[in-house]
XYZ file of C-alpha atoms in Angstrom:
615
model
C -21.364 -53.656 17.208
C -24.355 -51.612 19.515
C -27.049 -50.998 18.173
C -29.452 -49.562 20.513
C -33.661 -47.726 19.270
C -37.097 -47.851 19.250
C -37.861 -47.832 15.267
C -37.408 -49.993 12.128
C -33.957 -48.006 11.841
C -32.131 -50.067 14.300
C -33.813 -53.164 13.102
C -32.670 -52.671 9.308
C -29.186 -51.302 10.584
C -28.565 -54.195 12.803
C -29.362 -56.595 9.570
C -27.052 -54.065 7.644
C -23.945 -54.111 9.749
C -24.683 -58.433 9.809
C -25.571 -59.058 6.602
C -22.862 -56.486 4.474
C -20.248 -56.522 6.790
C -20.325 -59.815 8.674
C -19.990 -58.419 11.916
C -21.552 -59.492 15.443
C -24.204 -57.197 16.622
C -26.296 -56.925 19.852
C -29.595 -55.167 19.444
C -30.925 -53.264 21.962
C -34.859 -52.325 21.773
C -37.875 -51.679 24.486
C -39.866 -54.772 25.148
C -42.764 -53.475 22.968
C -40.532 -53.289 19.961
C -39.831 -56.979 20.097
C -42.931 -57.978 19.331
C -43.798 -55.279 16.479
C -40.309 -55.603 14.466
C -39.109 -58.806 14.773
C -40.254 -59.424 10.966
C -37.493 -56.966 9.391
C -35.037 -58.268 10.982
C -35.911 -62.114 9.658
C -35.804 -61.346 6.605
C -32.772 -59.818 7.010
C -31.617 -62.701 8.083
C -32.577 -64.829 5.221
C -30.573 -62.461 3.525
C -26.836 -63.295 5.065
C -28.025 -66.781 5.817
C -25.041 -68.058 3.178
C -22.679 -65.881 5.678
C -23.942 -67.537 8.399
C -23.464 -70.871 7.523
C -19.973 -70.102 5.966
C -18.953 -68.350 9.086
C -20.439 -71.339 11.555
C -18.730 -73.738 9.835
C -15.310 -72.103 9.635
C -15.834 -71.368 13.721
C -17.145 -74.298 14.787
C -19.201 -72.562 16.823
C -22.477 -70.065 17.183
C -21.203 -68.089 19.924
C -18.379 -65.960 20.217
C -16.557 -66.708 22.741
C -16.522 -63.488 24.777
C -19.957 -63.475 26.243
C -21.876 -61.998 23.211
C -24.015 -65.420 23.017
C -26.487 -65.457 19.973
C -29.962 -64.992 21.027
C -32.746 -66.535 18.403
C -36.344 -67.407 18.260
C -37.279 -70.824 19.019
C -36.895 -72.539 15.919
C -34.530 -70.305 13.511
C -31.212 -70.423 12.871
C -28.425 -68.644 13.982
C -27.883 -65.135 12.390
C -25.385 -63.623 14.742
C -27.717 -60.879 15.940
C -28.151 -60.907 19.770
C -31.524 -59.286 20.494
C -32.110 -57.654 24.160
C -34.773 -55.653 25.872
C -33.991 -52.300 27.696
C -36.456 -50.163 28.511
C -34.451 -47.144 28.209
C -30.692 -47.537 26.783
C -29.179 -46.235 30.730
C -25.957 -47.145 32.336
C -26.945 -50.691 33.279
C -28.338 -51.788 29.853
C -25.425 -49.912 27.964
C -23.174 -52.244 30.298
C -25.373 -56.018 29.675
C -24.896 -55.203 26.339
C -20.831 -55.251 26.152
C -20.559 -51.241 25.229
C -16.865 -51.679 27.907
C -16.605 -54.230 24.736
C -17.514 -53.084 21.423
C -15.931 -51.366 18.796
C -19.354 -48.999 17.498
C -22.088 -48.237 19.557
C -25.520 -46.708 17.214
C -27.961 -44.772 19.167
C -30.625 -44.392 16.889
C -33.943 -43.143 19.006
C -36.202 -40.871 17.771
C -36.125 -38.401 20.680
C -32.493 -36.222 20.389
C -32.307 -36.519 24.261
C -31.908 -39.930 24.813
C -29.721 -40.623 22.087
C -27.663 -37.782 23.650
C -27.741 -38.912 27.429
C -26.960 -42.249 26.294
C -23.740 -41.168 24.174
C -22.366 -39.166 27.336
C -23.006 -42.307 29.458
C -21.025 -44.797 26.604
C -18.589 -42.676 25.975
C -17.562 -42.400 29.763
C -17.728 -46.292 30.045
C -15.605 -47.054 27.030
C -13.810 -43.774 26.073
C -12.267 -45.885 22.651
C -15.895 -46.229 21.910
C -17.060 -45.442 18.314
C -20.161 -43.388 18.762
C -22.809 -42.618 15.700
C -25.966 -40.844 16.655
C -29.429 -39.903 15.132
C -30.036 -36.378 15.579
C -32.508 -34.172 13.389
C -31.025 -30.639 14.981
C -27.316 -30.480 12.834
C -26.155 -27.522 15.080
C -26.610 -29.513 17.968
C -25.324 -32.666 16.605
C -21.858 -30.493 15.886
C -21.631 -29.010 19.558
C -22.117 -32.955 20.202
C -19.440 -34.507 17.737
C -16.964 -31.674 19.340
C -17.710 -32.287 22.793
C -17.931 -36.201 22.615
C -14.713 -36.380 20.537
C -12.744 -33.996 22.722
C -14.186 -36.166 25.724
C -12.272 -39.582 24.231
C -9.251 -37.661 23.426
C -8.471 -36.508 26.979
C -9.134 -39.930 28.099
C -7.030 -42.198 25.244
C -4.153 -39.339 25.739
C -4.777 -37.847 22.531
C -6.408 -38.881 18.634
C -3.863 -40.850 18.050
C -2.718 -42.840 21.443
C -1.036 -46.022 19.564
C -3.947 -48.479 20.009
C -5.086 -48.805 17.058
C -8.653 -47.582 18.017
C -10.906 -45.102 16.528
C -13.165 -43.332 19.098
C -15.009 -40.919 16.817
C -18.192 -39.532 16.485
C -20.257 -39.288 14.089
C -24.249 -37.588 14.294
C -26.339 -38.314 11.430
C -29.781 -37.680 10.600
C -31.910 -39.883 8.665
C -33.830 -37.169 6.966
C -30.420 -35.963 5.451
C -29.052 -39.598 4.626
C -32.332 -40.490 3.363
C -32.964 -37.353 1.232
C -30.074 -37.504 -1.607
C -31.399 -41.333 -2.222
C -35.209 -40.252 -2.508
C -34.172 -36.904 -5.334
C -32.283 -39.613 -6.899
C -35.317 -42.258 -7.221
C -37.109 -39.042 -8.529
C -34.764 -38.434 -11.187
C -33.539 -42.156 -12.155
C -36.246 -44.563 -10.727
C -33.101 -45.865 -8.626
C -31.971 -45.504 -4.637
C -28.641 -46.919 -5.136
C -26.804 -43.435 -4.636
C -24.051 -42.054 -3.279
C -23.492 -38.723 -2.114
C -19.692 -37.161 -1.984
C -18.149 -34.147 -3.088
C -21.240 -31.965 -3.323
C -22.249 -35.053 -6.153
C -24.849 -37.629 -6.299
C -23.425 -40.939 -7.911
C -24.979 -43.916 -8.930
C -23.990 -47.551 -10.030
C -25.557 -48.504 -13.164
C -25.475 -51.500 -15.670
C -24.787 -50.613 -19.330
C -25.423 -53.537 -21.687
C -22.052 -55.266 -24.007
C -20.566 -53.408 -26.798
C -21.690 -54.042 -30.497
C -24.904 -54.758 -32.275
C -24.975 -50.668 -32.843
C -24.695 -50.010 -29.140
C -21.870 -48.156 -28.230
C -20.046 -48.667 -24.969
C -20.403 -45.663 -22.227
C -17.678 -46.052 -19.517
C -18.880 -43.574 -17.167
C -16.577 -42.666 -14.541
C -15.478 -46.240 -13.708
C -16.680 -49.456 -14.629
C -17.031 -51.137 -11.379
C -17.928 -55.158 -12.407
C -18.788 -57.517 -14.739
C -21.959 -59.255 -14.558
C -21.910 -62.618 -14.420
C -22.166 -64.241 -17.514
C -25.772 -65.736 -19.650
C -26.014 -69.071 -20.532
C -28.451 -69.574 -23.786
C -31.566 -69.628 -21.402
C -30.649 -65.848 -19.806
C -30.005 -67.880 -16.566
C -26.866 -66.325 -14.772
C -23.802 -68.819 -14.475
C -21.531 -70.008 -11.605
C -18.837 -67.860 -11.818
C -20.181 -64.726 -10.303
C -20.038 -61.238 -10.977
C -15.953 -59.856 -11.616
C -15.794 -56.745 -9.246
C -13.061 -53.780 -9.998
C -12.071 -56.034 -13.387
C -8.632 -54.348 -14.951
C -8.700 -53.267 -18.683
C -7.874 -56.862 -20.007
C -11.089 -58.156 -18.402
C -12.925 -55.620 -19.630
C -12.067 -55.640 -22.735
C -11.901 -59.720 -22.625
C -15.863 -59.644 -21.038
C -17.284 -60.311 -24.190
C -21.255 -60.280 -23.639
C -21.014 -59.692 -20.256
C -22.640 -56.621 -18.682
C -20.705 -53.910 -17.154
C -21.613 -51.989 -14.114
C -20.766 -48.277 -14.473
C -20.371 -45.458 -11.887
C -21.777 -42.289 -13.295
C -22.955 -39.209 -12.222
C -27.063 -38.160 -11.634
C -28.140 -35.145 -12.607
C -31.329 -33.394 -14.143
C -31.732 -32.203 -17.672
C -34.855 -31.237 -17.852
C -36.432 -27.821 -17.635
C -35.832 -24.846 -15.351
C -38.487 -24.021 -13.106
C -39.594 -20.361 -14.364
C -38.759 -18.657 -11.271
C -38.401 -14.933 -12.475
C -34.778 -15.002 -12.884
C -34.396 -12.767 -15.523
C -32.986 -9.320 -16.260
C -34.331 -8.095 -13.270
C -35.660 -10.752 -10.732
C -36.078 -7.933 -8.181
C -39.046 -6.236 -10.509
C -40.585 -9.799 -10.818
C -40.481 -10.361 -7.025
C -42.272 -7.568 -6.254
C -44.896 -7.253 -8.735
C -47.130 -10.747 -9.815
C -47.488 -11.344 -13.816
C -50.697 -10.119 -14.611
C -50.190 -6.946 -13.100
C -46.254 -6.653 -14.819
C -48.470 -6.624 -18.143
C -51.231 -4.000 -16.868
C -47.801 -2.046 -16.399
C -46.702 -2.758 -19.570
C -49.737 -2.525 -21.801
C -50.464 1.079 -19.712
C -46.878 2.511 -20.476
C -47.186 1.435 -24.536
C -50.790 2.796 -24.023
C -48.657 6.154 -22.977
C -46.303 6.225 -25.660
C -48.870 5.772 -28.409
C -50.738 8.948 -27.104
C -47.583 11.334 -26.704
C -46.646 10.004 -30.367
C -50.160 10.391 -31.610
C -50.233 14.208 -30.378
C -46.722 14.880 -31.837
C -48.125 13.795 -35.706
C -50.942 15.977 -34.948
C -49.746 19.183 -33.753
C -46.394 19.214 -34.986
C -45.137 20.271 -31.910
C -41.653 18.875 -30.047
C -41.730 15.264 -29.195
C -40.404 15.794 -25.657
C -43.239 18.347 -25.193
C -46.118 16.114 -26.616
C -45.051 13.468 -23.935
C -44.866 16.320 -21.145
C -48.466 17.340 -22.705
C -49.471 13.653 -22.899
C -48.897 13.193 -19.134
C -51.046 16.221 -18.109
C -53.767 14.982 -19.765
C -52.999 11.649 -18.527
C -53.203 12.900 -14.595
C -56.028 15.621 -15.454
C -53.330 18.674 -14.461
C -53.684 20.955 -17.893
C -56.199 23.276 -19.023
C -58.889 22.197 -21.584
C -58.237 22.355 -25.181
C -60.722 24.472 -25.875
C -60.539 26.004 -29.265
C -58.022 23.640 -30.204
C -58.177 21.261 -33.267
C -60.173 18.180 -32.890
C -57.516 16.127 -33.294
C -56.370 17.829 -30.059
C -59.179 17.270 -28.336
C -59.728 14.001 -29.095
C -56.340 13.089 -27.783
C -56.889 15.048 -24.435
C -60.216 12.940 -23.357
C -58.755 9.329 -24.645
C -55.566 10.566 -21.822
C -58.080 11.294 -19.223
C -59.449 7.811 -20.081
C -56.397 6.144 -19.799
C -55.728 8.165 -16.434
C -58.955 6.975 -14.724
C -57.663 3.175 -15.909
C -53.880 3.975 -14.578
C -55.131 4.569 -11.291
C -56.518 1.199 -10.243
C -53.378 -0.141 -11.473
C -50.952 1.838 -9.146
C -53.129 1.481 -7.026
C -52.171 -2.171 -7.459
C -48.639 -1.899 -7.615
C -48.632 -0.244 -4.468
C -50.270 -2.747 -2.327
C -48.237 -5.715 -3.892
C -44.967 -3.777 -2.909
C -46.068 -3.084 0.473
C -46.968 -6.556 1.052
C -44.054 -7.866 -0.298
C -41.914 -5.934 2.396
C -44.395 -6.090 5.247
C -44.253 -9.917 5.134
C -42.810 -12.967 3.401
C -46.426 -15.326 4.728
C -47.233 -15.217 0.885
C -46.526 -18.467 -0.946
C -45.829 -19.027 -4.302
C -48.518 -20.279 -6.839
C -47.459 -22.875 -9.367
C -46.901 -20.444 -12.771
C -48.999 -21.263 -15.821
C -47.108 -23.490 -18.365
C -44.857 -25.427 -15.103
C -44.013 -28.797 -16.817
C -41.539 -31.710 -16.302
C -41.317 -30.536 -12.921
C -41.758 -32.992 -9.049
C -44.825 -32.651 -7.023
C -43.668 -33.412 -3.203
C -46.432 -34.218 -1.084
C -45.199 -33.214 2.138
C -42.984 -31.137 4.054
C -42.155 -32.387 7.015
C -39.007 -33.511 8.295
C -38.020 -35.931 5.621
C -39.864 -33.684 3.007
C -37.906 -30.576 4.082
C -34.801 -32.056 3.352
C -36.021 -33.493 0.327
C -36.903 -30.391 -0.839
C -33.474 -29.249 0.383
C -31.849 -31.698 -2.019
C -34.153 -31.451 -5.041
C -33.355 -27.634 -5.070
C -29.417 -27.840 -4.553
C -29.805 -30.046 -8.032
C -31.625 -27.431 -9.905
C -34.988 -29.552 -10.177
C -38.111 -27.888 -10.638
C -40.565 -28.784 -7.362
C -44.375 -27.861 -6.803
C -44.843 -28.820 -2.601
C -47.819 -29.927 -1.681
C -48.797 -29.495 2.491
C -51.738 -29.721 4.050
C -50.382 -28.421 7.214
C -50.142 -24.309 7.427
C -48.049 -25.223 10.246
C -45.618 -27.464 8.422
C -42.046 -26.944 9.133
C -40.933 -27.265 5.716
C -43.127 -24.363 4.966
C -40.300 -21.538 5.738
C -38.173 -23.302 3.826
C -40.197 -23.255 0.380
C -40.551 -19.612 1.361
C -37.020 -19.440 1.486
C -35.977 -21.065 -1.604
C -38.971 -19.715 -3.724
C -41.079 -22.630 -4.382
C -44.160 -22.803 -5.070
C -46.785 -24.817 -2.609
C -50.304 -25.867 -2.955
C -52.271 -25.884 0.859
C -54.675 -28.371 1.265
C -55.585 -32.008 1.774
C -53.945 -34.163 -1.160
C -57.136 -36.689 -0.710
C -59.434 -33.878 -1.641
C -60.336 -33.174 -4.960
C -58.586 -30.318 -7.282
C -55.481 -30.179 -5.000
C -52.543 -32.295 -7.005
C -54.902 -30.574 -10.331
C -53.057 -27.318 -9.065
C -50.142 -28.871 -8.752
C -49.817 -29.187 -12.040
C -49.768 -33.222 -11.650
C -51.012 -33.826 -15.287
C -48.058 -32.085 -16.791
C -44.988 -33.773 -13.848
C -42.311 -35.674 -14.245
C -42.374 -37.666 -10.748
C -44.891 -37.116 -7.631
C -42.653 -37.914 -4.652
C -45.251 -39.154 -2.175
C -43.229 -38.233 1.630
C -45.627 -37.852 4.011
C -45.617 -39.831 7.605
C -48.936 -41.688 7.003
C -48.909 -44.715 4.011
C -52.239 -44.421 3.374
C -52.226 -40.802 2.218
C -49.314 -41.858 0.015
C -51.173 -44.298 -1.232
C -54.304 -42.318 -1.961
C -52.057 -39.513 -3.558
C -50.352 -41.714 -5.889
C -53.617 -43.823 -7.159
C -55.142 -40.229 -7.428
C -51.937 -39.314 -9.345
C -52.039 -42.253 -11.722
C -55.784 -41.729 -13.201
C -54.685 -38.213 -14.279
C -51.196 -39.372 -15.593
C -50.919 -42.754 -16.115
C -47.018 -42.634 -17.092
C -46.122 -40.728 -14.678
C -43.350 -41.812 -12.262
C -44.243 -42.098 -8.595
C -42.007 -42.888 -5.387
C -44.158 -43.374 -2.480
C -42.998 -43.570 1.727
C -44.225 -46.961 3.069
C -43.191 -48.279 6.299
C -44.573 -51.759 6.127
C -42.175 -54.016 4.533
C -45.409 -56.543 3.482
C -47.956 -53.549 2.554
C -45.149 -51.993 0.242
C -44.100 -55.137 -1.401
C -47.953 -55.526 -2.204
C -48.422 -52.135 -3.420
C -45.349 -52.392 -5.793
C -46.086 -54.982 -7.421
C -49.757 -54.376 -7.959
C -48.971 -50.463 -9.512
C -46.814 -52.422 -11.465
C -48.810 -55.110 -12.700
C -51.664 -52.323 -13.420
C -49.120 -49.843 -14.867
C -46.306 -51.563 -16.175
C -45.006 -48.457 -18.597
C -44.640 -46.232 -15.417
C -42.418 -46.665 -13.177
C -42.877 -47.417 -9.538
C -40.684 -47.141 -6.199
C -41.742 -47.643 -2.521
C -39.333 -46.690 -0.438
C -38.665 -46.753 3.232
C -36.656 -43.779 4.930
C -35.337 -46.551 7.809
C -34.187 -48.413 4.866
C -32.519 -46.223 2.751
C -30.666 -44.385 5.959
C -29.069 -47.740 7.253
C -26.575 -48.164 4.689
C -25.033 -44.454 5.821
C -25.420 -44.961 9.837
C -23.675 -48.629 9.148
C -20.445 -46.922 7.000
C -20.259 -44.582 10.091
C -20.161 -47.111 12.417
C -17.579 -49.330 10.269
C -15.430 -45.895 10.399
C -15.500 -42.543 8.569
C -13.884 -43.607 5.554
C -16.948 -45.338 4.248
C -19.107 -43.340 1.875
C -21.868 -46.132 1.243
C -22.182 -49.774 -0.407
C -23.489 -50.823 -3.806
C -24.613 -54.311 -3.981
C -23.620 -56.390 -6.952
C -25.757 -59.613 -7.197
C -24.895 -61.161 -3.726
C -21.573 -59.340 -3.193
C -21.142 -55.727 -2.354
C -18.544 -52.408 -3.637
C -18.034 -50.522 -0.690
C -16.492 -46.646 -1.123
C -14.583 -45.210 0.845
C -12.540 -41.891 1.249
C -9.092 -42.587 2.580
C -6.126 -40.462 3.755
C -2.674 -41.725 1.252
C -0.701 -41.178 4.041
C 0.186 -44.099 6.134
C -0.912 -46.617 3.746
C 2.117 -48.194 2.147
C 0.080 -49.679 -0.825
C -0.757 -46.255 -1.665
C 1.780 -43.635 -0.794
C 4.300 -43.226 -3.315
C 2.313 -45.114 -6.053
C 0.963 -44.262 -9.405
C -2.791 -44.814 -9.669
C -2.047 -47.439 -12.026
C 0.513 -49.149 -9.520
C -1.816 -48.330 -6.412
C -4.519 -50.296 -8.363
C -5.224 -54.017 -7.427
C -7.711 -56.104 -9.689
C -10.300 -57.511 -7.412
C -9.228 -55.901 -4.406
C -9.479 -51.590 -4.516
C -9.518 -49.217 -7.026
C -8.614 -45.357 -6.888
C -11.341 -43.661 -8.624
C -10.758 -39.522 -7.484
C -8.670 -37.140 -5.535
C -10.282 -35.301 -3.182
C -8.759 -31.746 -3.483
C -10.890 -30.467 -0.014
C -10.126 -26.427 1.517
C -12.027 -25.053 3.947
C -14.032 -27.992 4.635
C -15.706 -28.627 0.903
C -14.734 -31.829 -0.771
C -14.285 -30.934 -4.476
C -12.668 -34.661 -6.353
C -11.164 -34.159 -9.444
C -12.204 -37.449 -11.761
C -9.719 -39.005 -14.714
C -6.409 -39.297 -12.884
C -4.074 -40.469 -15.451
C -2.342 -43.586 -14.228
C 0.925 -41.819 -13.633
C -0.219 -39.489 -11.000
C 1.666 -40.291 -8.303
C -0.087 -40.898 -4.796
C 1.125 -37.983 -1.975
C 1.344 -38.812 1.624
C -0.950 -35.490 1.879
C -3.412 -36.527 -0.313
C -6.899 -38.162 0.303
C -8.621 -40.525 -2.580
C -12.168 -41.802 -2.975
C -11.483 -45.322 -4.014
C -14.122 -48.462 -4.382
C -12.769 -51.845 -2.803
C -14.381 -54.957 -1.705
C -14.856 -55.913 1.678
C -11.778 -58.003 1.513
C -9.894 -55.188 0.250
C -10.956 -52.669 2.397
C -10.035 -55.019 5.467
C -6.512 -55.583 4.266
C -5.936 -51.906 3.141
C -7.178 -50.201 6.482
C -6.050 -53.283 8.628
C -8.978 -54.775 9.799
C -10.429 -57.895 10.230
C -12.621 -59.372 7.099
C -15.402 -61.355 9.024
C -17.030 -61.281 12.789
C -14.966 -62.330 15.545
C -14.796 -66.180 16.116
C-alpha cells in the first residue's frame, strides 16, 4: 500500500492500513511533514507492535524482499511503515515509491489538484492500480471515478481481464466520512459507527442476562467479551467474535457486543410544519398573532352589531368592515349602541393598518430574497448547537438534518459556506464570535442536548465548550482537536472536572482513516469495529461467485468465528435499502449482495486474499 499527503490523514491512515490490516505501507510526505507528524504515526506503532513482532518472527526477516525496505528512526523498532520524502507526489516519486508495484495507492492532499494530477499519472504507470482519492467537490470526484476507471479498463482489456486484480476507484471526502461518526458522538457519546443503507450503526456492549436485566439482542450480537476473574481483571482467553447461538447462550457472565441501530428520539425542532407551513414561512410569529387577535377583534364587532340592531348577520359583518376601513356614512341619529360600535371599528381600522402594513413587507421580503436567517424559536430544547459551518460543519449539519435532529448553527463567518446550506434546510443560525459573550446564550445552550464544537481552530473549541460547561454543566460536548497530546489533556481534565457529563475530542483525520483504509483494502469494506485488540470488519459482498455463499441458507452460509451474514441488500436505482432478520432458511442467490461481519481471517479466505503483509 501508497499512501501519499501533507496532513495527519495520511499519517493515521498509514498506521490504519498497518496496524488493522497488517499490510506493508510506504508513506509518502513533503520533507516538512516529517518533522511535524512523526508522533502519530509512533504511537501508531505501539499500537500493532504485537503484529510486528508476530509477523518478524514468522518471516525471519524486516524487509520484504521486493525492495520495499523498512525505513525507521534511529532507535525504534520495526513497524513495517516505510517513510519517504517527496516534495510533490510527481512521476518520479510515484515510481521510488513502488506505485508499478502496489496493490492501493491513497492520495490524500488537501488541494483537489494534486491529488487529481497524481491519480492520472498512477493510473497510467500501473493501470491494475487501486486508486482512492480525497476530494471535497463530489461532482468532480464522480467525473473522476468514471474517467479513471474507464482509463484501467481499456488498458487491463476490460473489468474483469482474469488477473485477479481490482483497479477501481474510489474518491472520498473526509468531511463526508467524518460527518456520520461526529452526529453519532452527538447522539450516543460514541464514534464507532457505521454508515450503510441510508443507516447509521453502531457496536455496543450490553451487560449478561439476569439479576432483573433483560437481554437486548439488537440486530446481531457480534462477540463475547472476554471473561472477569473475581478482581474485574479480563482473562486469557480473549474476546469470542461472531459466537453461534450455543456460545451465546453458554457465555454465562460474559458481555455481549451488540450491533444496533442509532437514531434520535428526542424532540422535533418546531420548524412550522404544520397545517400550512407556507403561511408560517411567510409571515414571523408575532405578527401570525397580530393577524389573529385583529380578525377575532373583527368578528366580535360584526357579532356585537348583529345583537344590537337586529339586523342580518351577513350584513352586520359587511357593515362591520365599512366601519372598519372608514368607507360608510356616519351613524348619525342612530342608537348609541350603533354608534358606539362604529368609532371602536374605526379604532380597530387605524390599528389594522400598521399590521398589513406588516404583512406586506414580510411577504415581499420573503420573495425578494432568501439572505434572512432563521432565529432560534422560543421554547427550542433538547436540540445540538454546532459551532461552525465550514467544510466539516456543513456536512455535519448535512447529516444531523437527514436524522431528524434538531440543530441551532453557530458561525461567525457571514461568509461561511455552510451558510446556504442552513438557509436551505431551514435552520436556524446565530452570527457572531462564539468567544464573545451572549452568543451560545442565543443559542439556546442552557436548554441543549450536545454542543458539537467543529470549527478549524482548537482553541475556539476549547473556549466554546468551557464557556458551554459553566452554563450547563451536564451537558454533552464533542469538541475538534488536532493535537493528539493537547486532546488527550483536555479529555481527561473535562472529565476529571465534570465527570457526570460526558466528553469526546475527536479528530476528523482520525475518524476518516478507517473509511479511506476499507477503500483501499477494496469496495466491499464498509468500516472496522475494534473488539479489545482484535477487530470485526463489514463488508458488502456480491453472493455470486463465492461458493461458500451461493446456494446456501444463511444458517449454512454462517461460519462461527469466521463471517456472519447479517442483511440483504435489496439496492434499485442506486439506493441500498437491507432488509434485517433473514430467517436461516433463506437461501443465498447468485444475484444477491449481503452485508456480512467477518474477521480479518475470514474476510481473507472468503474474498481470496492474503491474511498478513507480504513476507
Amino acid at each position: 500500500m501508497v499512501v501519499c499527503g501533507d496532513g495527519g490523514l495520511a499519517h493515521r491512515l498509514a498506521a490504519e492500513l498497518r496496524g488493522v490490516y497488517g499490510e506493508q505501507v510506504t508513506l509518502v510526505v513533503p520533507a516538512s511533514e516529517r518533522t511535524v507528524r512523526p508522533p502519530v504515526v509512533v504511537r501508531a506503532r505501539s499500537a500493532s507492535a504485537l503484529l510486528d513482532r508476530m509477523v518478524t518472527a514468522a518471516a525471519g526477516l524486516t524487509g520484504n524482499g521486493n525492495g520495499n525496505a523498512t525505513v525507521t528512526a534511529a532507535g525504534e523498532p520495526p513497524n513495517g511503515i516505510r517513510l519517504m520524502e517527496a516534495a510533490e507526489p510527481n512521476e518520479a516519486a510515484l515510481a521510488e515509491a513502488g506505485v508499478q508495484r502496489a496493490d492501493a495507492l491513497a492520495l490524500v492532499y488537501d488541494d483537489d489538484e494534486t491529488n487529481i494530477r497524481a491519480a492520472l499519472t498512477a493510473r497510467r504507470l500501473n493501470p491494475r492500480l487501486r486508486l482512492v482519492l480525497r476530494l471535497y467537490n463530489r461532482r468532480l470526484g464522480q467525473h473522476i471515478e468514471e474517467l479513471l476507471d474507464q482509463a484501467a479498463t481499456l488498458a487491463t482489456g476490460g473489468p474483469a481481464d482474469g488477473t485477479g486484480f481490482d483497479a477501481s476507484t474510489t474518491v472520498l471526502s473526509d468531511a463526508d466520512t467524518a460527518a456520520p461518526a461526529l452526529a453519532a458522538t452527538a447522539l450516543t457519546g460514541t464514534s464507532k459507527v457505521l454508515q450503510t443503507g441510508g443507516l447509521l450503526l453502531r457496536a455496543v456492549e450490553r451487560p449478561p442476562a439476569g439479576d432483573g436485566v433483560s437481554a437486548a439482542p439488537g440486530l446481531a450480537t457480534l462477540a463475547l467479551l472476554s471473561p472477569t476473574d473475581s478482581a474485574g481483571l479480563g482473562g486469557d482467553q480473549g474476546p469470542t467474535l461472531l459466537p453461534d447461538a450455543a456460545a451465546v447462550r453458554d457465555g454465562g457472565e460474559r458481555t455481549t457486543v451488540v450491533l444496533e441501530q442509532v437514531a434520535y428520539a428526542g424532540p422535533a425542532l418546531p420548524d412550522g410544519r404544520g397545517v400550512m407551513p407556507w403561511f408560517a414561512s411567510l409571515f414571523s410569529r408575532r405578527l401570525r398573532w397580530s393577524l389573529a387577535g385583529m380578525v377575532g377583534c373583527v368578528v366580535a364587532l360584526a357579532v356585537a352589531l348583529w345583537l344590537v340592531t337586529g339586523i342580518h348577520p351577513l350584513r352586520a359583518f359587511y357593515l362591520t368592515l365599512l366601519d372598519l376601513f372608514a368607507i360608510d356614512d356616519p351613524a348619525i341619529g342612530q342608537s348609541v349602541g350603533r354608534q358606539i360600535l362604529q368609532l371602536l371599528s374605526g379604532l380597530a381600522g387605524l390599528l389594522l393598518l400598521p399590521v398589513l402594513l406588516a404583512a406586506v413587507l414580510e411577504v415581499l421580503g420573503t420573495f425578494r430574497t432568501t439572505s434572512s436567517l432563521r432565529k432560534p424559536p422560543r421554547g427550542l430544547g433538547g436540540h445540538v448547537v454546532l459551532l461552525g459551518l465550514g467544510k466539516i460543519g456543513t456536512r455535519v449539519l448535512t447529516r444531523l438534518r437527514e436524522l431528524n435532529i434538531p440543530v441551532v448553527c453557530v458561525e461567525s463567518d457571514p461568509e461561511a459556506r455552510g451558510l446556504a446550506t442552513a438557509r436551505r434546510l431551514r435552520v436556524p443560525v446565530v452570527l457572531g464570535d462564539v468567544t464573545q459573550e451572549g452568543v451560545l446564550e442565543a443559542a439556546k445552550i442552557h436548554r441543549a442536548h450536545a454542543l458539537l464544537a467543529v470549527t478549524s481552530a482548537d482553541t475556539t473549541n476549547l473556549e466554546a465548550v468551557l464557556y458551554a460547561r459553566a452554563v450547563h454543566p451536564d451537558l454533552r460536548v464533542v469538541l475538534r482537536l488536532y493535537d493528539d497530546d493537547f486532546a488527550t489533556a483536555v479529555y481527561r481534565t473535562l472529565r476529571a472536572a465534570h465527570p457526570r457529563a460526558s466528553t469526546r475530542s475527536r479528530s476528523v483525520s482520525h475518524l476518516a482513516a478507517p473509511a479511506f483504509a476499507g477503500a483501499m483494502m477494496g469496495r466491499q469494506i464498509l468500516g472496522a469495529f475494534p473488539v479489545e485488540r482484535r477487530v470485526l470488519l463489514f463488508a458488502a459482498v456480491d453472493v455470486g461467485g463465492h461458493p461458500q455463499l451461493e446456494g446456501r441458507t444463511v444458517g449454512e452460509a454462517f461460519r462461527a468465528g469466521f463471517w456472519r451474514v447479517l442483511a440483504l441488500d435489496t439496492a434499485t436505482g442506486g439506493d441500498s435499502a437491507l432488509v434485517w432478520d433473514l430467517p436461516d432458511t433463506y437461501v443465498l442467490r447468485d444475484t444477491d449482495r449481503v452485508l456480512l461481519a467477518a474477521t480479518r481471517r475470514g474476510l481473507a479466505e472468503l474474498l481470496g486474499r492474503r491474511t498478513g503483509p507480504r513476507g
